[in-house]
PDB file of C-alpha atoms in Angstrom:
ATOM      1  CA  MET A   1     120.870  95.000 102.853  1.00 85.00           C
ATOM      2  CA  HIS A   2     123.486  94.068 105.517  1.00 84.00           C
ATOM      3  CA  GLY A   3     124.208  90.789 103.882  1.00 84.00           C
ATOM      4  CA  SER A   4     127.132  88.929 102.256  1.00 87.00           C
ATOM      5  CA  ALA A   5     127.243  91.332  99.254  1.00 88.00           C
ATOM      6  CA  ALA A   6     128.099  94.301 101.424  1.00 90.00           C
ATOM      7  CA  GLY A   7     130.847  96.331  99.734  1.00 90.00           C
ATOM      8  CA  LEU A   8     130.598  94.483  96.402  1.00 88.00           C
ATOM      9  CA  LEU A   9     128.595  96.965  94.298  1.00 88.00           C
ATOM     10  CA  PRO A  10     130.704 100.034  95.332  1.00 91.00           C
ATOM     11  CA  GLU A  11     133.891  98.070  94.444  1.00 92.00           C
ATOM     12  CA  LEU A  12     132.428  97.098  91.084  1.00 89.00           C
ATOM     13  CA  PHE A  13     131.272 100.685  90.358  1.00 90.00           C
ATOM     14  CA  GLY A  14     134.533 102.153  91.572  1.00 93.00           C
ATOM     15  CA  ARG A  15     136.567  99.860  89.255  1.00 93.00           C
ATOM     16  CA  ASN A  16     134.516 101.230  86.394  1.00 90.00           C
ATOM     17  CA  GLY A  17     134.877 104.917  87.395  1.00 94.00           C
ATOM     18  CA  ILE A  18     131.290 105.231  88.659  1.00 92.00           C
ATOM     19  CA  HIS A  19     130.823 107.202  91.933  1.00 91.00           C
ATOM     20  CA  SER A  20     128.420 105.462  94.379  1.00 92.00           C
ATOM     21  CA  ASP A  21     127.526 105.572  97.977  1.00 92.00           C
ATOM     22  CA  GLU A  22     126.561 102.570 100.011  1.00 92.00           C
ATOM     23  CA  ILE A  23     123.757 102.396 102.719  1.00 90.00           C
ATOM     24  CA  ARG A  24     123.109  99.401 104.865  1.00 89.00           C
ATOM     25  CA  GLY A  25     126.618  98.238 103.813  1.00 87.00           C
ATOM     26  CA  THR A  26     127.786  96.551 107.124  1.00 88.00           C
ATOM     27  CA  ARG A  27     127.276  92.871 107.473  1.00 88.00           C
ATOM     28  CA  ASP A  28     124.767  92.076 110.137  1.00 88.00           C
ATOM     29  CA  PRO A  29     123.185  88.723 110.854  1.00 88.00           C
ATOM     30  CA  ARG A  30     120.002  90.522 111.791  1.00 88.00           C
ATOM     31  CA  PHE A  31     120.021  92.565 108.591  1.00 87.00           C
ATOM     32  CA  GLY A  32     119.472  95.856 110.471  1.00 87.00           C
ATOM     33  CA  GLY A  33     116.048  94.502 111.541  1.00 88.00           C
ATOM     34  CA  VAL A  34     114.590  94.583 108.026  1.00 87.00           C
ATOM     35  CA  HIS A  35     113.866  91.503 105.981  1.00 87.00           C
ATOM     36  CA  PRO A  36     116.753  91.277 103.421  1.00 88.00           C
ATOM     37  CA  GLU A  37     114.615  90.590 100.375  1.00 87.00           C
ATOM     38  CA  PRO A  38     115.202  93.190  97.631  1.00 87.00           C
ATOM     39  CA  ILE A  39     111.527  93.788  96.914  1.00 87.00           C
ATOM     40  CA  GLU A  40     108.882  96.242  98.100  1.00 89.00           C
ATOM     41  CA  PRO A  41     108.258  97.115 100.974  1.00 91.00           C
ATOM     42  CA  HIS A  42     111.803  96.220 102.049  1.00 90.00           C
ATOM     43  CA  ILE A  43     113.505  98.596  99.713  1.00 91.00           C
ATOM     44  CA  GLU A  44     111.867 101.681 101.109  1.00 93.00           C
ATOM     45  CA  HIS A  45     115.147 102.987 102.721  1.00 91.00           C
ATOM     46  CA  LEU A  46     116.851 102.645  99.330  1.00 93.00           C
ATOM     47  CA  ARG A  47     114.043 104.511  97.589  1.00 95.00           C
ATOM     48  CA  GLN A  48     114.328 107.435 100.088  1.00 95.00           C
ATOM     49  CA  ALA A  49     118.086 107.567  99.716  1.00 94.00           C
ATOM     50  CA  VAL A  50     117.882 107.651  95.929  1.00 95.00           C
ATOM     51  CA  ARG A  51     115.395 110.478  96.058  1.00 94.00           C
ATOM     52  CA  ALA A  52     117.181 112.408  98.817  1.00 93.00           C
ATOM     53  CA  GLY A  53     120.618 112.085  97.076  1.00 89.00           C
ATOM     54  CA  LYS A  54     119.357 112.831  93.565  1.00 86.00           C
ATOM     55  CA  TYR A  55     121.014 109.508  92.374  1.00 92.00           C
ATOM     56  CA  ASP A  56     120.349 108.124  88.923  1.00 92.00           C
ATOM     57  CA  ALA A  57     119.523 104.661  90.385  1.00 92.00           C
ATOM     58  CA  GLY A  58     119.848 102.444  93.496  1.00 93.00           C
ATOM     59  CA  PHE A  59     120.613  98.785  93.774  1.00 91.00           C
ATOM     60  CA  CYS A  60     120.353  96.430  96.695  1.00 89.00           C
ATOM     61  CA  ALA A  61     121.396  92.749  97.108  1.00 86.00           C
ATOM     62  CA  ASP A  62     119.542  90.226  99.166  1.00 85.00           C
ATOM     63  CA  GLY A  63     121.094  88.690 102.272  1.00 84.00           C
ATOM     64  CA  ASP A  64     123.045  86.020 100.447  1.00 83.00           C
ATOM     65  CA  GLY A  65     123.859  88.324  97.474  1.00 80.00           C
ATOM     66  CA  ASP A  66     122.232  86.252  94.606  1.00 75.00           C
ATOM     67  CA  ARG A  67     119.344  88.668  93.894  1.00 78.00           C
ATOM     68  CA  ILE A  68     119.329  92.355  93.126  1.00 82.00           C
ATOM     69  CA  GLY A  69     116.541  94.900  93.488  1.00 85.00           C
ATOM     70  CA  ALA A  70     116.554  98.370  91.863  1.00 91.00           C
ATOM     71  CA  ILE A  71     115.053 101.755  92.122  1.00 93.00           C
ATOM     72  CA  ASP A  72     115.203 104.292  89.279  1.00 92.00           C
ATOM     73  CA  ARG A  73     115.873 108.037  89.776  1.00 92.00           C
ATOM     74  CA  ASP A  74     112.183 108.874  90.373  1.00 92.00           C
ATOM     75  CA  GLY A  75     111.818 106.136  93.067  1.00 93.00           C
ATOM     76  CA  SER A  76     109.987 103.590  91.034  1.00 94.00           C
ATOM     77  CA  PHE A  77     110.732  99.915  91.738  1.00 92.00           C
ATOM     78  CA  VAL A  78     112.357  98.075  88.890  1.00 86.00           C
ATOM     79  CA  ASN A  79     111.409  94.461  89.384  1.00 76.00           C
ATOM     80  CA  PRO A  80     114.037  91.761  88.963  1.00 71.00           C
ATOM     81  CA  HIS A  81     112.457  90.549  85.654  1.00 73.00           C
ATOM     82  CA  GLN A  82     112.804  93.996  84.175  1.00 78.00           C
ATOM     83  CA  HIS A  83     116.472  94.609  85.224  1.00 73.00           C
ATOM     84  CA  LEU A  84     117.499  91.072  84.203  1.00 71.00           C
ATOM     85  CA  CYS A  85     116.021  91.775  80.811  1.00 74.00           C
ATOM     86  CA  ALA A  86     117.787  95.131  80.663  1.00 74.00           C
ATOM     87  CA  ALA A  87     121.115  93.425  81.581  1.00 71.00           C
ATOM     88  CA  ARG A  88     120.668  91.280  78.542  1.00 68.00           C
ATOM     89  CA  VAL A  89     119.608  94.027  76.180  1.00 69.00           C
ATOM     90  CA  ALA A  90     122.677  96.293  76.936  1.00 70.00           C
ATOM     91  CA  PRO A  91     125.438  93.840  75.860  1.00 75.00           C
ATOM     92  CA  ALA A  92     123.349  92.437  73.032  1.00 74.00           C
ATOM     93  CA  GLY A  93     122.016  95.689  71.623  1.00 76.00           C
ATOM     94  CA  THR A  94     123.949  98.718  72.691  1.00 74.00           C
ATOM     95  CA  ARG A  95     127.409  97.090  72.720  1.00 77.00           C
ATOM     96  CA  ASN A  96     126.576  94.497  69.982  1.00 79.00           C
ATOM     97  CA  LEU A  97     128.600  91.797  71.727  1.00 82.00           C
ATOM     98  CA  PRO A  98     128.374  88.364  70.108  1.00 86.00           C
ATOM     99  CA  GLY A  99     126.460  85.373  71.580  1.00 87.00           C
ATOM    100  CA  ASP A 100     122.980  84.010  72.306  1.00 88.00           C
ATOM    101  CA  ILE A 101     120.809  84.692  75.334  1.00 85.00           C
ATOM    102  CA  ALA A 102     119.773  82.035  77.904  1.00 86.00           C
ATOM    103  CA  ARG A 103     117.110  82.007  80.527  1.00 82.00           C
ATOM    104  CA  THR A 104     115.286  79.484  82.684  1.00 82.00           C
ATOM    105  CA  PHE A 105     111.670  78.978  81.525  1.00 78.00           C
ATOM    106  CA  SER A 106     110.232  80.847  84.532  1.00 73.00           C
ATOM    107  CA  VAL A 107     111.970  84.204  83.621  1.00 72.00           C
ATOM    108  CA  THR A 108     109.870  86.922  81.952  1.00 69.00           C
ATOM    109  CA  LYS A 109     108.804  86.826  78.274  1.00 72.00           C
ATOM    110  CA  LEU A 110     110.354  90.233  77.838  1.00 73.00           C
ATOM    111  CA  ASN A 111     113.516  88.358  76.879  1.00 73.00           C
ATOM    112  CA  ARG A 112     111.854  86.910  73.712  1.00 79.00           C
ATOM    113  CA  GLN A 113     111.047  90.422  72.552  1.00 79.00           C
ATOM    114  CA  ALA A 114     114.567  91.631  73.234  1.00 77.00           C
ATOM    115  CA  CYS A 115     116.124  88.682  71.353  1.00 81.00           C
ATOM    116  CA  ARG A 116     113.906  89.192  68.453  1.00 84.00           C
ATOM    117  CA  LYS A 117     114.820  92.952  68.322  1.00 82.00           C
ATOM    118  CA  PHE A 118     118.491  92.132  68.378  1.00 82.00           C
ATOM    119  CA  SER A 119     118.377  89.002  66.206  1.00 85.00           C
ATOM    120  CA  ARG A 120     119.550  86.718  69.029  1.00 86.00           C
ATOM    121  CA  LYS A 121     118.725  83.167  69.737  1.00 90.00           C
ATOM    122  CA  LEU A 122     116.988  82.617  72.976  1.00 89.00           C
ATOM    123  CA  HIS A 123     117.714  79.322  74.841  1.00 91.00           C
ATOM    124  CA  GLU A 124     115.421  78.173  77.503  1.00 90.00           C
ATOM    125  CA  THR A 125     116.434  75.746  80.243  1.00 90.00           C
ATOM    126  CA  PRO A 126     114.720  74.200  83.244  1.00 90.00           C
ATOM    127  CA  ILE A 127     114.838  76.023  86.557  1.00 83.00           C
ATOM    128  CA  GLY A 128     118.222  75.999  88.190  1.00 81.00           C
ATOM    129  CA  PHE A 129     121.358  77.882  87.479  1.00 78.00           C
ATOM    130  CA  LYS A 130     123.290  74.610  86.743  1.00 86.00           C
ATOM    131  CA  TYR A 131     121.369  74.267  83.551  1.00 90.00           C
ATOM    132  CA  ILE A 132     122.256  77.883  82.466  1.00 85.00           C
ATOM    133  CA  CYS A 133     125.891  77.227  83.429  1.00 89.00           C
ATOM    134  CA  GLU A 134     126.044  73.923  81.389  1.00 93.00           C
ATOM    135  CA  LEU A 135     124.618  75.766  78.406  1.00 93.00           C
ATOM    136  CA  MET A 136     127.131  78.532  78.772  1.00 91.00           C
ATOM    137  CA  LEU A 137     129.934  76.133  78.928  1.00 94.00           C
ATOM    138  CA  GLU A 138     128.731  74.272  75.833  1.00 95.00           C
ATOM    139  CA  GLN A 139     127.694  77.142  73.505  1.00 94.00           C
ATOM    140  CA  ASN A 140     128.364  80.793  72.741  1.00 93.00           C
ATOM    141  CA  ILE A 141     126.084  82.388  75.437  1.00 90.00           C
ATOM    142  CA  LEU A 142     126.530  86.165  75.910  1.00 86.00           C
ATOM    143  CA  ILE A 143     124.512  86.285  79.087  1.00 81.00           C
ATOM    144  CA  GLY A 144     122.211  84.001  80.998  1.00 81.00           C
ATOM    145  CA  GLY A 145     119.948  84.250  84.028  1.00 76.00           C
ATOM    146  CA  GLU A 146     118.052  82.024  86.352  1.00 71.00           C
ATOM    147  CA  GLU A 147     114.581  82.530  87.554  1.00 58.00           C
ATOM    148  CA  VAL A 148     114.081  85.110  90.256  1.00 55.00           C
ATOM    149  CA  ARG A 149     112.107  84.590  93.420  1.00 52.00           C
ATOM    150  CA  HIS A 150     109.634  87.319  94.276  1.00 46.00           C
ATOM    151  CA  ARG A 151     106.571  88.174  96.072  1.00 44.00           C
ATOM    152  CA  TYR A 152     104.677  91.007  94.250  1.00 38.00           C
TER     153      TYR A 152
END
């Protein structure tokens, strides 16, 4: 969304053999005239690009690159709580990688369900990534995530 993460997702995808196209990928201190928060209604341009290009998904990072919004192939918004949970389920379930899951107490309860399903311990911390980071350094944590700011 014309922010500090411009170019990062295409590079990440490219390193993993995934073709992608980038829109709004130039850094612009005015964010192309659109509020750089990766939530509705600010992600409408991404929704239109996904539908028009027949992509499987679209992702956008906020202005400072610490939050990601997503659109699925039919144009539905996937909120940060949903895709944060999905990011935890794939390594724990599909890939069966070892380790517990960590989240701040403000993150969705979907994580509890996923942890039960895949027999993982869920660690809850106070708000603040520093708490997740400390826990990851002390214990075998597969993936952790901080609360997401949103306005739904």
